[in-house]
CSV table of C-alpha atoms in Angstrom, one decimal:
chain,number,residue,atom,x,y,z
A,1,UNK,CA,114.1,106.7,109.2
A,2,UNK,CA,117.0,104.6,110.5
A,3,UNK,CA,119.0,105.5,113.6
A,4,UNK,CA,122.3,103.5,113.8
A,5,UNK,CA,121.4,99.8,113.2
A,6,UNK,CA,117.8,100.2,114.5
A,7,UNK,CA,114.6,101.4,113.0
A,8,UNK,CA,113.0,104.5,114.4
A,9,UNK,CA,109.5,104.9,113.2
A,10,UNK,CA,107.8,108.3,112.5
A,11,UNK,CA,105.1,107.3,110.0
A,12,UNK,CA,103.4,104.4,108.2
A,13,UNK,CA,106.0,105.0,105.4
A,14,UNK,CA,108.7,103.7,107.8
A,15,UNK,CA,106.6,100.6,108.3
A,16,UNK,CA,106.6,99.9,104.6
A,17,UNK,CA,110.3,100.5,104.4
A,18,UNK,CA,110.8,98.1,107.3
A,19,UNK,CA,108.8,95.4,105.5
A,20,UNK,CA,110.9,95.9,102.4
A,21,UNK,CA,114.1,95.4,104.4
A,22,UNK,CA,113.4,91.7,104.8
A,23,UNK,CA,111.2,91.0,101.8
A,24,UNK,CA,112.0,88.8,98.9
A,25,UNK,CA,111.5,90.0,95.4
A,26,UNK,CA,109.3,88.5,92.7
A,27,UNK,CA,108.5,89.6,89.1
A,28,UNK,CA,105.0,89.0,87.8
A,29,UNK,CA,103.9,89.5,84.3
A,30,UNK,CA,100.7,91.2,83.1
A,31,UNK,CA,97.4,89.3,83.3
A,32,UNK,CA,98.7,87.0,86.0
A,33,UNK,CA,97.3,86.8,89.6
A,34,UNK,CA,99.3,87.9,92.7
A,35,UNK,CA,96.7,86.1,94.8
A,36,UNK,CA,93.2,84.9,94.4
A,37,UNK,CA,90.0,85.2,96.5
A,38,UNK,CA,89.8,82.3,98.9
A,39,UNK,CA,93.4,81.3,98.9
A,40,UNK,CA,95.2,81.0,102.3
A,41,UNK,CA,96.5,84.5,103.1
A,42,UNK,CA,100.1,83.7,104.0
A,43,UNK,CA,101.9,86.7,102.5
A,44,UNK,CA,101.9,90.5,102.2
A,45,UNK,CA,103.0,92.2,99.0
A,46,UNK,CA,104.6,95.6,98.6
A,47,UNK,CA,104.4,97.0,95.1
A,48,UNK,CA,107.8,98.1,93.9
A,49,UNK,CA,107.0,98.7,90.2
A,50,UNK,CA,104.0,98.3,87.9
A,51,UNK,CA,100.3,98.2,88.7
A,52,UNK,CA,98.0,95.6,90.3
A,53,UNK,CA,94.2,95.7,90.3
A,54,UNK,CA,92.6,94.4,93.5
A,55,UNK,CA,89.0,93.3,92.9
A,56,UNK,CA,86.1,91.4,94.2
A,57,UNK,CA,83.6,89.4,92.2
A,58,UNK,CA,80.1,89.3,93.7
A,59,UNK,CA,78.0,86.1,93.7
A,60,UNK,CA,75.9,87.5,90.8
A,61,UNK,CA,79.1,88.1,88.7
A,62,UNK,CA,79.6,91.8,89.1
A,63,UNK,CA,83.1,93.2,89.6
A,64,UNK,CA,84.0,95.7,92.3
A,65,UNK,CA,87.4,97.3,91.9
A,66,UNK,CA,88.8,97.9,95.3
A,67,UNK,CA,92.2,99.4,94.4
A,68,UNK,CA,94.7,100.0,91.7
A,69,UNK,CA,97.9,99.4,93.6
A,70,UNK,CA,101.0,101.3,92.5
A,71,UNK,CA,104.6,101.5,93.8
A,72,UNK,CA,104.6,101.9,97.6
A,73,UNK,CA,101.2,100.2,98.2
A,74,UNK,CA,100.8,97.1,100.3
A,75,UNK,CA,98.2,94.5,99.3
A,76,UNK,CA,97.1,91.3,100.9
A,77,UNK,CA,95.2,90.6,104.2
A,78,UNK,CA,96.4,93.0,106.9
A,79,UNK,CA,94.5,91.1,109.7
A,80,UNK,CA,97.6,89.9,111.5
A,81,UNK,CA,97.4,87.6,114.5
A,82,UNK,CA,94.1,86.3,113.3
A,83,UNK,CA,95.0,82.7,112.8
A,84,UNK,CA,94.4,80.9,109.5
A,85,UNK,CA,92.6,83.4,107.2
A,86,UNK,CA,92.0,83.6,103.4
A,87,UNK,CA,92.2,86.4,100.9
A,88,UNK,CA,88.9,88.2,100.7
A,89,UNK,CA,89.7,89.6,97.2
A,90,UNK,CA,91.9,88.9,94.2
A,91,UNK,CA,94.9,90.8,92.8
A,92,UNK,CA,95.7,90.8,89.1
A,93,UNK,CA,98.7,92.4,87.5
A,94,UNK,CA,97.7,95.0,84.9
A,95,UNK,CA,101.2,96.2,84.2
A,96,UNK,CA,104.3,94.0,84.6
A,97,UNK,CA,105.3,94.4,88.2
A,98,UNK,CA,107.9,93.7,90.8
A,99,UNK,CA,106.7,93.0,94.3
A,100,UNK,CA,108.4,92.6,97.7
A,101,UNK,CA,107.0,89.5,99.4
A,102,UNK,CA,106.8,89.0,103.2
A,103,UNK,CA,105.3,86.1,105.0
A,104,UNK,CA,102.7,87.1,107.5
A,105,UNK,CA,104.2,84.8,110.1
A,106,UNK,CA,107.5,86.6,109.9
A,107,UNK,CA,105.8,90.0,110.3
A,108,UNK,CA,103.9,88.8,113.4
A,109,UNK,CA,107.1,87.4,114.9
A,110,UNK,CA,109.0,90.7,114.4
A,111,UNK,CA,106.1,92.8,115.8
A,112,UNK,CA,106.0,90.8,118.9
A,113,UNK,CA,109.7,91.3,119.5
A,114,UNK,CA,109.9,95.1,118.9
A,115,UNK,CA,107.4,97.6,120.4
A,116,UNK,CA,108.5,100.4,118.0
A,117,UNK,CA,107.6,98.2,115.0
A,118,UNK,CA,104.3,97.4,116.6
A,119,UNK,CA,103.6,101.1,117.1
A,120,UNK,CA,104.3,101.9,113.5
A,121,UNK,CA,102.0,99.1,112.4
A,122,UNK,CA,99.2,100.6,114.5
A,123,UNK,CA,99.8,103.9,112.7
A,124,UNK,CA,99.6,102.2,109.4
A,125,UNK,CA,96.4,100.4,110.2
A,126,UNK,CA,94.9,103.5,111.6
A,127,UNK,CA,95.5,105.2,108.3
A,128,UNK,CA,94.1,102.2,106.4
A,129,UNK,CA,90.9,102.2,108.5
A,130,UNK,CA,90.4,105.9,108.0
A,131,UNK,CA,90.6,105.4,104.2
A,132,UNK,CA,87.9,102.7,104.4
A,133,UNK,CA,85.7,104.7,106.7
A,134,UNK,CA,85.8,107.8,104.5
A,135,UNK,CA,84.7,105.7,101.4
A,136,UNK,CA,81.7,104.3,103.3
A,137,UNK,CA,80.8,107.7,104.6
A,138,UNK,CA,80.7,109.2,101.1
A,139,UNK,CA,78.6,106.3,99.8
A,140,UNK,CA,76.1,106.3,102.7
A,141,UNK,CA,75.6,110.1,102.9
A,142,UNK,CA,75.5,110.9,99.2
A,143,UNK,CA,74.6,107.7,97.4
A,144,UNK,CA,75.7,107.1,93.8
A,145,UNK,CA,76.7,110.7,93.3
A,146,UNK,CA,78.9,110.6,96.4
A,147,UNK,CA,80.5,107.3,95.3
A,148,UNK,CA,81.4,108.7,91.8
A,149,UNK,CA,82.4,112.2,93.0
A,150,UNK,CA,84.6,110.9,95.8
A,151,UNK,CA,86.2,108.4,93.5
A,152,UNK,CA,87.1,111.2,91.1
A,153,UNK,CA,88.6,113.2,94.0
A,154,UNK,CA,90.6,110.2,95.2
A,155,UNK,CA,91.8,109.6,91.6
A,156,UNK,CA,93.0,113.2,91.4
A,157,UNK,CA,95.1,112.6,94.5
A,158,UNK,CA,96.3,109.1,93.4
A,159,UNK,CA,96.9,109.6,89.7
A,160,UNK,CA,96.4,113.4,89.1
A,161,UNK,CA,98.8,115.6,87.2
A,162,UNK,CA,98.2,119.3,88.0
A,163,UNK,CA,98.1,121.6,85.0
A,164,UNK,CA,99.2,125.3,85.1
A,165,UNK,CA,95.6,126.4,84.6
A,166,UNK,CA,94.4,124.6,87.7
A,167,UNK,CA,93.1,121.5,85.9
A,168,UNK,CA,94.0,118.0,87.1
A,169,UNK,CA,94.7,115.4,84.5
A,170,UNK,CA,94.0,111.8,85.8
A,171,UNK,CA,96.8,109.8,84.3
A,172,UNK,CA,94.9,106.5,84.3
A,173,UNK,CA,92.8,105.5,81.3
A,174,UNK,CA,89.4,104.2,82.3
A,175,UNK,CA,86.3,103.1,80.5
A,176,UNK,CA,83.0,104.1,82.1
A,177,UNK,CA,82.5,100.5,83.1
A,178,UNK,CA,85.8,100.4,84.9
A,179,UNK,CA,85.0,103.7,86.6
A,180,UNK,CA,81.7,102.1,87.7
A,181,UNK,CA,83.5,99.1,89.1
A,182,UNK,CA,85.4,101.4,91.5
A,183,UNK,CA,82.1,102.9,92.7
A,184,UNK,CA,79.8,99.9,92.7
A,185,UNK,CA,77.6,101.7,90.2
A,186,UNK,CA,76.1,100.5,86.9
A,187,UNK,CA,77.7,101.8,83.7
A,188,UNK,CA,74.5,103.5,82.7
A,189,UNK,CA,74.4,105.6,85.9
A,190,UNK,CA,78.1,106.5,85.4
A,191,UNK,CA,77.4,107.6,81.8
A,192,UNK,CA,74.6,109.9,83.0
A,193,UNK,CA,76.5,111.5,85.8
A,194,UNK,CA,79.6,112.0,83.7
A,195,UNK,CA,77.5,113.6,81.0
A,196,UNK,CA,76.0,116.0,83.5
A,197,UNK,CA,79.5,117.0,84.8
A,198,UNK,CA,80.7,117.5,81.2
A,199,UNK,CA,77.8,119.8,80.4
A,200,UNK,CA,78.7,122.1,83.3
A,201,UNK,CA,82.4,121.9,82.4
A,202,UNK,CA,83.4,120.2,85.7
A,203,UNK,CA,85.3,117.5,83.7
A,204,UNK,CA,86.2,116.6,80.2
A,205,UNK,CA,87.2,113.2,78.7
A,206,UNK,CA,89.4,112.2,75.8
A,207,UNK,CA,90.6,108.7,74.8
A,208,UNK,CA,89.6,107.3,78.2
A,209,UNK,CA,91.5,110.0,80.2
A,210,UNK,CA,89.6,112.4,82.5
A,211,UNK,CA,90.6,115.9,83.2
A,212,UNK,CA,89.0,117.6,86.1
A,213,UNK,CA,88.4,121.4,85.6
A,214,UNK,CA,86.5,122.2,88.8
A,215,UNK,CA,87.7,119.9,91.6
A,216,UNK,CA,86.1,122.3,94.2
A,217,UNK,CA,82.7,121.6,92.8
A,218,UNK,CA,83.1,117.9,93.4
A,219,UNK,CA,84.3,118.6,97.0
A,220,UNK,CA,81.5,121.0,97.8
A,221,UNK,CA,78.8,118.8,96.4
A,222,UNK,CA,79.7,115.9,98.8
A,223,UNK,CA,80.7,118.1,101.8
A,224,UNK,CA,84.3,117.0,101.5
A,225,UNK,CA,86.2,117.1,104.8
A,226,UNK,CA,89.5,117.8,103.0
A,227,UNK,CA,91.2,114.8,104.5
A,228,UNK,CA,95.0,114.5,104.1
A,229,UNK,CA,96.0,113.1,100.7
A,230,UNK,CA,97.4,110.0,102.5
A,231,UNK,CA,93.8,109.2,103.5
A,232,UNK,CA,91.9,110.4,100.4
A,233,UNK,CA,93.3,108.0,97.8
A,234,UNK,CA,92.1,105.1,95.8
């Protein structure tokens, strides 16, 4: 929210809007990188249109998908005031996109000069850490099943389209391998668990799209805390 010529921050969304107010714009085509693992982390990126996959390749060659960034998401290293750091993951455009680009140095300078901006950044980072914490909790407490079920719940919040009958259609085509990359689980394990869910009519799949028929079952199985949607997202 803006009051007069100054920013007044009520939420992390205001922080994103503030970043966009002095960001430059870049257009990046499909299959091109936004940044690569190991590069010097000089910039933050705010997705304005399109989709970007943020991933990590392990030393043994396995891919872990960390995020599918969509409009409104911020990607890059958020560890401000940490000196020279490098990106700990890579970001690849999977749908032609437009991004707002902000230099980390400029963000740090502005935050030092304005306490309200710094407060908003702290709110944003608090939300970010809660997202990460909840993902680790689901994996540690419930293993592979917790990783898959919580991923499906988060996808319903991030890409879900509610149906009149209560179903949730996940509007993001995924192979079982890609779904496994989100969870850090082998494709064979994903195949087995999805087959079990289909047998009891919790989900159905067609042409790579998943429809969740019983979201409550997934939540109850992993003792879901019903976190706010802002936290429980991919």
